[in-house]
mmCIF file of C-alpha atoms and ligand atoms in Angstrom:
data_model
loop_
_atom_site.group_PDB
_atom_site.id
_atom_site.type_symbol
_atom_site.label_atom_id
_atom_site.label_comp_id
_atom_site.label_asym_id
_atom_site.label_seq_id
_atom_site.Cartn_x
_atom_site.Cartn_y
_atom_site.Cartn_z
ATOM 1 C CA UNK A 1 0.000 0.000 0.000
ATOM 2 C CA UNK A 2 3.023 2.509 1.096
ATOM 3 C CA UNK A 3 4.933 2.434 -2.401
ATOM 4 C CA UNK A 4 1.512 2.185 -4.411
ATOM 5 C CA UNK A 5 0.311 5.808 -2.270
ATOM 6 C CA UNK A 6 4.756 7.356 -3.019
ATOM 7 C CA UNK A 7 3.961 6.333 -6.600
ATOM 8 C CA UNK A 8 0.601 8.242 -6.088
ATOM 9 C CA UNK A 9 2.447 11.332 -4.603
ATOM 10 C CA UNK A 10 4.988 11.410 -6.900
ATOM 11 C CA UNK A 11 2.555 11.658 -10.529
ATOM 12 C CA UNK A 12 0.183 14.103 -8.735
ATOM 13 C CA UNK A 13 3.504 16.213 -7.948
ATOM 14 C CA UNK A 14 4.325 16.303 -11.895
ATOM 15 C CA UNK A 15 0.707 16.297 -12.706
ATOM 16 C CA UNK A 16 1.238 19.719 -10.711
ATOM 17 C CA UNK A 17 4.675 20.694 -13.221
ATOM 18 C CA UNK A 18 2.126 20.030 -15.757
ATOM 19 C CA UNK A 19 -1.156 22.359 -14.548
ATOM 20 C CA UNK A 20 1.497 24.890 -14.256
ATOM 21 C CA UNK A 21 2.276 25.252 -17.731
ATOM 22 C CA UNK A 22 -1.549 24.406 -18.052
ATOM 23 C CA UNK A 23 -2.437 27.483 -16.169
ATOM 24 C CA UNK A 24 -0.018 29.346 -16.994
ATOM 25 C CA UNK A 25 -0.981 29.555 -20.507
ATOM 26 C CA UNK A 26 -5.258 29.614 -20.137
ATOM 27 C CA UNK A 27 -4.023 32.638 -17.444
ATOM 28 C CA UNK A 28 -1.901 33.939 -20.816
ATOM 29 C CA UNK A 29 -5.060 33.433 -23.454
ATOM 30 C CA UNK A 30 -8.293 34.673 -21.276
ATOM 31 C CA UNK A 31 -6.467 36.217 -18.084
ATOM 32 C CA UNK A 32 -9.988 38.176 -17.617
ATOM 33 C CA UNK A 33 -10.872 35.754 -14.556
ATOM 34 C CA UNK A 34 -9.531 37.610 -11.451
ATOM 35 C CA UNK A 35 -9.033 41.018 -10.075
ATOM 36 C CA UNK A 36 -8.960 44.182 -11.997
ATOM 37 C CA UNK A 37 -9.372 42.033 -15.441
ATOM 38 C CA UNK A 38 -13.036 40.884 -14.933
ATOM 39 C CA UNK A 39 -15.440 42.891 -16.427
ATOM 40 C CA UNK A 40 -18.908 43.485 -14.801
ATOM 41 C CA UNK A 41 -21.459 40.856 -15.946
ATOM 42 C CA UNK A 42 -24.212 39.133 -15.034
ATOM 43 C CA UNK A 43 -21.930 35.798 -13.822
ATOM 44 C CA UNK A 44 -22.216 33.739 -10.595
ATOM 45 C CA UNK A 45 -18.966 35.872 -8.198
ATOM 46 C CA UNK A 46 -18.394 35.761 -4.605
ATOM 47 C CA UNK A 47 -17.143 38.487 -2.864
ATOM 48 C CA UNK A 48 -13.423 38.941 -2.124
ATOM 49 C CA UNK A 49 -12.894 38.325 1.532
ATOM 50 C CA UNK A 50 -15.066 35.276 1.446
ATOM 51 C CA UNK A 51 -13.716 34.050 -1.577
ATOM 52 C CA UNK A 52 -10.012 33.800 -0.179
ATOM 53 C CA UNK A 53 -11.016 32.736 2.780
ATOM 54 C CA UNK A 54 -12.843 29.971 1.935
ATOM 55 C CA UNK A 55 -10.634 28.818 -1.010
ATOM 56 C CA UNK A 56 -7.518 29.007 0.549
ATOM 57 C CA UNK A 57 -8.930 27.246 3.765
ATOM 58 C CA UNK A 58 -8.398 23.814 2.473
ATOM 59 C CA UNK A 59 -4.783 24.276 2.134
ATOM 60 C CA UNK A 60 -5.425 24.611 6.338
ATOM 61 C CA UNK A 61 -8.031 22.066 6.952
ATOM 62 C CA UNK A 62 -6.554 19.404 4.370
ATOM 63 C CA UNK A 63 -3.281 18.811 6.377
ATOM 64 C CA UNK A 64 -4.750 19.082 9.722
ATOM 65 C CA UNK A 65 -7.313 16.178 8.871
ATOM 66 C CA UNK A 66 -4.981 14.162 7.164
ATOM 67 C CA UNK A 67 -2.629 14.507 10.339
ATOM 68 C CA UNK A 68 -5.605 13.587 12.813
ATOM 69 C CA UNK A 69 -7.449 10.991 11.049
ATOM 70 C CA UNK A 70 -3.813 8.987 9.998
ATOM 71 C CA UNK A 71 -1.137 7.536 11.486
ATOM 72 C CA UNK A 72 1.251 10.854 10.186
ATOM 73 C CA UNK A 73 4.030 8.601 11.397
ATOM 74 C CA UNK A 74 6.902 10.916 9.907
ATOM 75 C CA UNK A 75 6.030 13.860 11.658
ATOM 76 C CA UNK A 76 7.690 12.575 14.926
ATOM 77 C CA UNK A 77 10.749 13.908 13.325
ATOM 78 C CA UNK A 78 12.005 17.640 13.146
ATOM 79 C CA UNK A 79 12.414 17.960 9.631
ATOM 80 C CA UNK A 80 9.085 16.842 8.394
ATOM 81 C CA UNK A 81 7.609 18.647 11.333
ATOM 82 C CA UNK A 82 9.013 21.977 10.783
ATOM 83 C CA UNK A 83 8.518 21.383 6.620
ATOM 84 C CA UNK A 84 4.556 20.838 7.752
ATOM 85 C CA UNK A 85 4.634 23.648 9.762
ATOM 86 C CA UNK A 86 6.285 26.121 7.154
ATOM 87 C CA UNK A 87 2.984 25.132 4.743
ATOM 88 C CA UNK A 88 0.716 25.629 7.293
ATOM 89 C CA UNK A 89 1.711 29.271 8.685
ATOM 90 C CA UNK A 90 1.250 30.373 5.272
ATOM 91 C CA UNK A 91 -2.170 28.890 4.704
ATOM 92 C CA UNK A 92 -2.919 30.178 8.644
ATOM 93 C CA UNK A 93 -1.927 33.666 7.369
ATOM 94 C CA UNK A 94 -3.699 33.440 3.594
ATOM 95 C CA UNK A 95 -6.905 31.803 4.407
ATOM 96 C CA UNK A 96 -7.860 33.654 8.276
ATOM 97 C CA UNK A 97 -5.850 36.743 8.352
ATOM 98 C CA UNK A 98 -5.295 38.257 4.523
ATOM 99 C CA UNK A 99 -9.143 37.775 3.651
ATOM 100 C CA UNK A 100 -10.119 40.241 6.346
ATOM 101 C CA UNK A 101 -7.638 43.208 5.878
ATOM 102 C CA UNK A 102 -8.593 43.116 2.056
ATOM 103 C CA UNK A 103 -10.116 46.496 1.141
ATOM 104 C CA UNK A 104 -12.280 47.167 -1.861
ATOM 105 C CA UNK A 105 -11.311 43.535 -3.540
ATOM 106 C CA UNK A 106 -13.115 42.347 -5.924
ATOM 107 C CA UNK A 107 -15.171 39.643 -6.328
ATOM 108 C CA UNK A 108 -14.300 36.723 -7.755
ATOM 109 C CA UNK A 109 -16.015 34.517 -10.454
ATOM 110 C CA UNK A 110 -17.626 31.123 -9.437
ATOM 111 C CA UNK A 111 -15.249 29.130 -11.784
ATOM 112 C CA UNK A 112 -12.056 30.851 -10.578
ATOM 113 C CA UNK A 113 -13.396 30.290 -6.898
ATOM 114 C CA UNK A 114 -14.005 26.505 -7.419
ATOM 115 C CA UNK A 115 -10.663 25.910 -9.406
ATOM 116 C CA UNK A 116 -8.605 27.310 -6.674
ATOM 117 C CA UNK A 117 -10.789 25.562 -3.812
ATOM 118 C CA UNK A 118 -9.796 22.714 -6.136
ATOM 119 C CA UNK A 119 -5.909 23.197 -5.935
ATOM 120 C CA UNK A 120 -6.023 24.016 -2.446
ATOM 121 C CA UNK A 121 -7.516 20.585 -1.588
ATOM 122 C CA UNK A 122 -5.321 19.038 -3.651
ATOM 123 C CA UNK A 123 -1.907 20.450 -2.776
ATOM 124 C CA UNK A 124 -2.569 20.366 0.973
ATOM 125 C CA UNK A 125 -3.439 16.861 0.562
ATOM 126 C CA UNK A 126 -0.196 16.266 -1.620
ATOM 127 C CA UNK A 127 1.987 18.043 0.757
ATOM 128 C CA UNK A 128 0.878 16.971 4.147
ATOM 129 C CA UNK A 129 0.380 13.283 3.038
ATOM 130 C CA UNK A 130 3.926 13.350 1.610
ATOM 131 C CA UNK A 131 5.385 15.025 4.587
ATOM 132 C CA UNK A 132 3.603 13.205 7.240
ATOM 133 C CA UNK A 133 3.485 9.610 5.664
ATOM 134 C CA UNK A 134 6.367 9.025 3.410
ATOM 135 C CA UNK A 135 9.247 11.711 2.901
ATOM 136 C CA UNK A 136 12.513 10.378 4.900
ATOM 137 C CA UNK A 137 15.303 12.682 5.977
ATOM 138 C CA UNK A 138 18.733 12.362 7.985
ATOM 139 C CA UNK A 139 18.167 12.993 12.015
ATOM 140 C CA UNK A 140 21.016 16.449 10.585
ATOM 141 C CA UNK A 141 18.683 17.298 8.072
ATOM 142 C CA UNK A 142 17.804 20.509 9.694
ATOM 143 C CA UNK A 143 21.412 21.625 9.649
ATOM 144 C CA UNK A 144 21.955 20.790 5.577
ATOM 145 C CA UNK A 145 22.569 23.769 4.126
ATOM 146 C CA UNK A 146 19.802 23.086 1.289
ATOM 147 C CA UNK A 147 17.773 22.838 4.711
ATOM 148 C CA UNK A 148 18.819 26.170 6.181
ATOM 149 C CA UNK A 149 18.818 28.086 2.954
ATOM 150 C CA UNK A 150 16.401 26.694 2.078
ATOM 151 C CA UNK A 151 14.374 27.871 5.216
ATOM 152 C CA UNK A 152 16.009 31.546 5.506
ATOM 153 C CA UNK A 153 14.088 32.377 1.500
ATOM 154 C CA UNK A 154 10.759 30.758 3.057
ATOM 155 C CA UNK A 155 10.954 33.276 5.657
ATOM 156 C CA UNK A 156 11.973 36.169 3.998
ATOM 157 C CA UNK A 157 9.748 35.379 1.240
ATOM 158 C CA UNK A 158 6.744 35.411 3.492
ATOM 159 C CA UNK A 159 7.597 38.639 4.914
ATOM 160 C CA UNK A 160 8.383 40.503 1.825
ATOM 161 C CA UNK A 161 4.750 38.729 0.143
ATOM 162 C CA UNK A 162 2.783 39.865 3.212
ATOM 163 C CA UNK A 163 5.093 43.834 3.405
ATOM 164 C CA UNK A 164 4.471 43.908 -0.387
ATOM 165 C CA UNK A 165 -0.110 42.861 0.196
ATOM 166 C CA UNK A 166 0.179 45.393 3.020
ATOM 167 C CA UNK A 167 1.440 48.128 0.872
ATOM 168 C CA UNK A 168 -0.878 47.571 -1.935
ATOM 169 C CA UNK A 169 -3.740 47.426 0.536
ATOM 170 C CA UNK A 170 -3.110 50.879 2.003
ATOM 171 C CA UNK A 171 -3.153 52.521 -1.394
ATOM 172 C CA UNK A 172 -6.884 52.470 -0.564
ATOM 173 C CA UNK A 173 -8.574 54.184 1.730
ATOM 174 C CA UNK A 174 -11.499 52.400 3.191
ATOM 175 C CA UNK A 175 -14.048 52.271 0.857
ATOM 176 C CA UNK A 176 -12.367 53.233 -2.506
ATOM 177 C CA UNK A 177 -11.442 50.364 -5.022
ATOM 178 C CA UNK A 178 -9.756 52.040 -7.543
ATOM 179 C CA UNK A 179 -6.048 51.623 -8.701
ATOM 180 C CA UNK A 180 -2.768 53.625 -7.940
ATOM 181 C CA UNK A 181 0.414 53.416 -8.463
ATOM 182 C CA UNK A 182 2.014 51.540 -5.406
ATOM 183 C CA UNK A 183 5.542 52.560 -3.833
ATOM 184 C CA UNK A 184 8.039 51.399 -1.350
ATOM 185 C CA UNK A 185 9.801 48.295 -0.637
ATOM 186 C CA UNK A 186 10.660 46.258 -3.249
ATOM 187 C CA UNK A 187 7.918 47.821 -5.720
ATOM 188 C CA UNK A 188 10.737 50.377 -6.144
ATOM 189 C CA UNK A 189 12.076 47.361 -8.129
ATOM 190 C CA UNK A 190 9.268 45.531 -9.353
ATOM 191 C CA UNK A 191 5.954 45.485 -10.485
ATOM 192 C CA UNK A 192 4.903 42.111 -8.649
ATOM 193 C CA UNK A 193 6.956 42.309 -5.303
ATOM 194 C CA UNK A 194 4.054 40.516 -3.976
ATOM 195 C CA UNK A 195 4.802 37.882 -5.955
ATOM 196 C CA UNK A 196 8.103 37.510 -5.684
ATOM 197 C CA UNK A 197 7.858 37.279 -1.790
ATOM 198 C CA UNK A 198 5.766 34.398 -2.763
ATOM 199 C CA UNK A 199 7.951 32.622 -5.341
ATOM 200 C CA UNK A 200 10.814 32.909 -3.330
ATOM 201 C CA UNK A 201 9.119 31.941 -0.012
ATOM 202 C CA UNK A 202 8.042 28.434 -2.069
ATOM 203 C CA UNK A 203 11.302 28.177 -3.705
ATOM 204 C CA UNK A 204 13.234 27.942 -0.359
ATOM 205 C CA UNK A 205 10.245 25.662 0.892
ATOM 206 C CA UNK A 206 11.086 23.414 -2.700
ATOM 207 C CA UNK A 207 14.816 23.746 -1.395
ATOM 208 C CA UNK A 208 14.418 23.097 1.994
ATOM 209 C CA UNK A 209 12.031 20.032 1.447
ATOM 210 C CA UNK A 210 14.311 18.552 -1.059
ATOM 211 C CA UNK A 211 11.816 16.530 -2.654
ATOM 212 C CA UNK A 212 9.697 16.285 -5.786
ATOM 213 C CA UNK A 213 6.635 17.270 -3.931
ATOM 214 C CA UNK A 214 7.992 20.913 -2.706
ATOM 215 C CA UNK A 215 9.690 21.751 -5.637
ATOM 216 C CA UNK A 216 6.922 21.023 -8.185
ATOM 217 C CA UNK A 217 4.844 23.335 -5.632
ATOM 218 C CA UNK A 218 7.469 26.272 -6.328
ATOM 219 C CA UNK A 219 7.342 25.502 -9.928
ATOM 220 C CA UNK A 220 3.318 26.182 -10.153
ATOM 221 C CA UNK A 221 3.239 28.383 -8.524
ATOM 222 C CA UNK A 222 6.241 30.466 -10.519
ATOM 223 C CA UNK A 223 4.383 29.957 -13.323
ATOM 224 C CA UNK A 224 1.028 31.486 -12.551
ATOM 225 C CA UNK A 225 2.586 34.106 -10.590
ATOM 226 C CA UNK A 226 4.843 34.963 -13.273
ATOM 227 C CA UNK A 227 1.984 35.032 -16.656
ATOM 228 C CA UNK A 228 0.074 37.504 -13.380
ATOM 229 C CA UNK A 229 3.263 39.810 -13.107
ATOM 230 C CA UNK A 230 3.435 40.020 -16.516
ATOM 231 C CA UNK A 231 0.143 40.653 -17.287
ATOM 232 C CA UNK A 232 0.344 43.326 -14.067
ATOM 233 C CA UNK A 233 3.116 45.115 -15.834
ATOM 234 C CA UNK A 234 1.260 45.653 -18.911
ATOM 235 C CA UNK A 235 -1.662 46.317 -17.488
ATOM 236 C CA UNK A 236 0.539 49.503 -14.932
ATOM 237 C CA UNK A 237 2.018 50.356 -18.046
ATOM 238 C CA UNK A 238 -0.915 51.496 -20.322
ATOM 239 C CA UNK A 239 -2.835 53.265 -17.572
ATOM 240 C CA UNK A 240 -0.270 55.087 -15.728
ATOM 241 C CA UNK A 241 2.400 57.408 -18.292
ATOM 242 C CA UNK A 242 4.381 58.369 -15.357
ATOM 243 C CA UNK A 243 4.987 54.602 -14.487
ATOM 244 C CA UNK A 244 8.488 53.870 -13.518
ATOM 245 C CA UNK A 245 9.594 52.409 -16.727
ATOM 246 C CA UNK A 246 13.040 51.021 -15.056
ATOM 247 C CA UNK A 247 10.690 48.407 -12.918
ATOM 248 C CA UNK A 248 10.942 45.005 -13.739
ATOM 249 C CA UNK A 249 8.467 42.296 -13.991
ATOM 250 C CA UNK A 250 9.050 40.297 -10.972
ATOM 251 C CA UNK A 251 12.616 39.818 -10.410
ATOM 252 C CA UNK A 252 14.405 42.288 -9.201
ATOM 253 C CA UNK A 253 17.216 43.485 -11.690
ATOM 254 C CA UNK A 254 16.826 40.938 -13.948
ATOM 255 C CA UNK A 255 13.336 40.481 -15.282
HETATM 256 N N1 LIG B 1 0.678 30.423 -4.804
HETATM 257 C C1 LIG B 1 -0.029 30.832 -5.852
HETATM 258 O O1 LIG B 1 -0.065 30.139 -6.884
HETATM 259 C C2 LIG B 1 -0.801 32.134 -5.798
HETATM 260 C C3 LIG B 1 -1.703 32.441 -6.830
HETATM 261 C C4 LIG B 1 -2.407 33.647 -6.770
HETATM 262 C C5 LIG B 1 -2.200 34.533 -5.723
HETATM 263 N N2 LIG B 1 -1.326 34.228 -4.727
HETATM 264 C C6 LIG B 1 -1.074 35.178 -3.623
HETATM 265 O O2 LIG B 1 -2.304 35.738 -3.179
HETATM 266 C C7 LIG B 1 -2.158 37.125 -2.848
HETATM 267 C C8 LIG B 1 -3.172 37.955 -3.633
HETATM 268 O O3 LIG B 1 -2.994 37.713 -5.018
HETATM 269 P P1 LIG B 1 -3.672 38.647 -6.144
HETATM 270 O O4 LIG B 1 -3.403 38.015 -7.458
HETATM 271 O O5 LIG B 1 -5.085 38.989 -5.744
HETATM 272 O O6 LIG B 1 -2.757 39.961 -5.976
HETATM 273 P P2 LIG B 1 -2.914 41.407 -6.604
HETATM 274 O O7 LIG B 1 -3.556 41.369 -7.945
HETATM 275 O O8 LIG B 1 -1.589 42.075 -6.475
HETATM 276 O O9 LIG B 1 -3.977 42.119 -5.607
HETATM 277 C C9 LIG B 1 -3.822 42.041 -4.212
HETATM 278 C C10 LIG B 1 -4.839 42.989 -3.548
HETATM 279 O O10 LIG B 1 -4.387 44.346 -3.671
HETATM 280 C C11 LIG B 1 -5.312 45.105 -4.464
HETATM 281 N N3 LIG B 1 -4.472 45.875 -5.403
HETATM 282 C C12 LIG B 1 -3.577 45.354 -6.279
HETATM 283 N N4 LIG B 1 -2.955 46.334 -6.965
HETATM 284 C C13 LIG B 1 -3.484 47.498 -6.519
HETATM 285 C C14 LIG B 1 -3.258 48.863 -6.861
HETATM 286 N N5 LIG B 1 -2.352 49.230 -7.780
HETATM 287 N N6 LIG B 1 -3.992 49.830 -6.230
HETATM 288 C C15 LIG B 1 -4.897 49.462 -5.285
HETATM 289 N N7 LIG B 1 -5.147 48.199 -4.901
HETATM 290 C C16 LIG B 1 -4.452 47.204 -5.522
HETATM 291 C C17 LIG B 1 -6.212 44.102 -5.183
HETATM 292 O O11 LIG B 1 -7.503 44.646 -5.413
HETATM 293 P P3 LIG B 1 -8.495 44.074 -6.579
HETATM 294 O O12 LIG B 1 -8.953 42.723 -6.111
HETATM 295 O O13 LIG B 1 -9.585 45.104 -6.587
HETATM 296 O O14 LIG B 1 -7.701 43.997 -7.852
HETATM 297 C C18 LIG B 1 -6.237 42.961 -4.170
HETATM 298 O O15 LIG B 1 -7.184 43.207 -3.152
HETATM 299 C C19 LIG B 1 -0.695 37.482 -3.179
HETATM 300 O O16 LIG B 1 0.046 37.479 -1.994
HETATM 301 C C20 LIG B 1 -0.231 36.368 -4.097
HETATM 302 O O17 LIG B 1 1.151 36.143 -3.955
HETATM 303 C C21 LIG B 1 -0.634 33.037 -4.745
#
């Protein structure tokens, strides 16, 4: 049963590589299904804070049922423990915290609401099944540097993703929903800091984790985050001419 549920594990992790790309490129073709890109209509859309809440919430509940209602016989051991716990902060922090400081989001369409519900049940039933049932690391695992590293970009990636949502949510005072142009921190550099704080906070989670499972995480979500932040940058350039034109995409320097 334990190698046929790894094998399991390990095509839903590439089946993950794959709805990357997937997404990546129906995000590329029709990206009018979130935020600022919907356009009013008559469609099914629930409204912001209870649409991230309630999508994102699996990502929470998934793990924590799969820990109480199985053995979770790993996650005796530091390094699966503290990988667990690194997935779960975020979710804590997306799914009961960011929903309710959102001001003037919009709502979001049924289908987008139901795919990502989708995703979140999946992936927190990929990662906390592989972490708590199967992955296997050294008793020193913790002090590896891919472990370490690998730990230091989770955390600084979480705070610059939840500095960068913090700054775009004050460009709004209560009750306006508009757009401006947002500065400070590393929006000085890019368009998407938000997103980088979250690519880099999975990447060092892919790092740290070492396995299959994390990394193909980081990968999807670099891919949808990135066809977003370019999409953003377009989007900032053609309604704002005094945009700062040296700001990249989503990489600091680079891209
Ligand atoms: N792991 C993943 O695959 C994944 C995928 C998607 C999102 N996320 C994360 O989820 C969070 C939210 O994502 P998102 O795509 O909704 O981010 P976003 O497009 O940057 O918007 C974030 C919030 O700020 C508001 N906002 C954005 N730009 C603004 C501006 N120039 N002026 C005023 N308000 C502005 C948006 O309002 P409106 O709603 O009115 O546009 C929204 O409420 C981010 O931290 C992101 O990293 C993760």
């Amino acid at each position: 049963m334990e190698p046929a549920e790894r094998f399991l594990l390990d095509v839903l992790a590439y089946l993950q590589c794959a709805m990357g790309l997937l997404g990546s490129l129906v995000l590329g073709l029709a990206d009018s299904v979130y935020g600022r890109y919907t356009s009013p209509g008559p469609d099914l859309r629930v409204p912001a804070r209870a649409a991230w809440a309630l999508q994102e919430l699996p990502s929470l509940a998934v793990p924590l049922w799969v820990c109480a209602r199985t053995a979770a016989e790993r996650l005796h051991r530091a390094p699966n423990s503290i990988l667990l716990a690194m997935f779960l902060v975020h979710y804590a922090q997306r799914s009961l915290i960011f929903p309710f400081l959102i001001r003037g989001g919009k709502p979001v369409p049924l289908p987008t609401f139901v795919l990502a519900s989708m995703f979140c049940v999946y992936n927190g039933y990929l990662q906390s099944r592989y972490l708590s049932q199967h992955a296997v690391y050294a008793d020193d695992w913790v002090t590896d540097p891919r472990f370490l590293v690998g730990f230091c970009l989770w955390l600084i990636g979480m705070l610059v993703n939840i500095h960068s949502d913090h700054i775009l949510r004050n460009l709004r005072k209560p009750g306006e929903t508009g757009y401006k142009i947002p500065r400070g921190g590393l929006f000085e550099y890019v368009t998407a800091a938000n997103y980088f704080g979250e690519v880099v906070e999975w990447c060092g989670y892919g790092l740290a984790s070492w396995s299959v499972q994390g990394w193909a995480f980081a990968f999807f979500t670099f891919c949808i985050l990135l066809t977003r932040a370019q999409r953003h940058h377009q989007w900032y350039l053609e309604k704002f001419e005094d945009y700062p034109k040296f700001r990249k995409i989503i990489i600091p320097f680079l891209f």
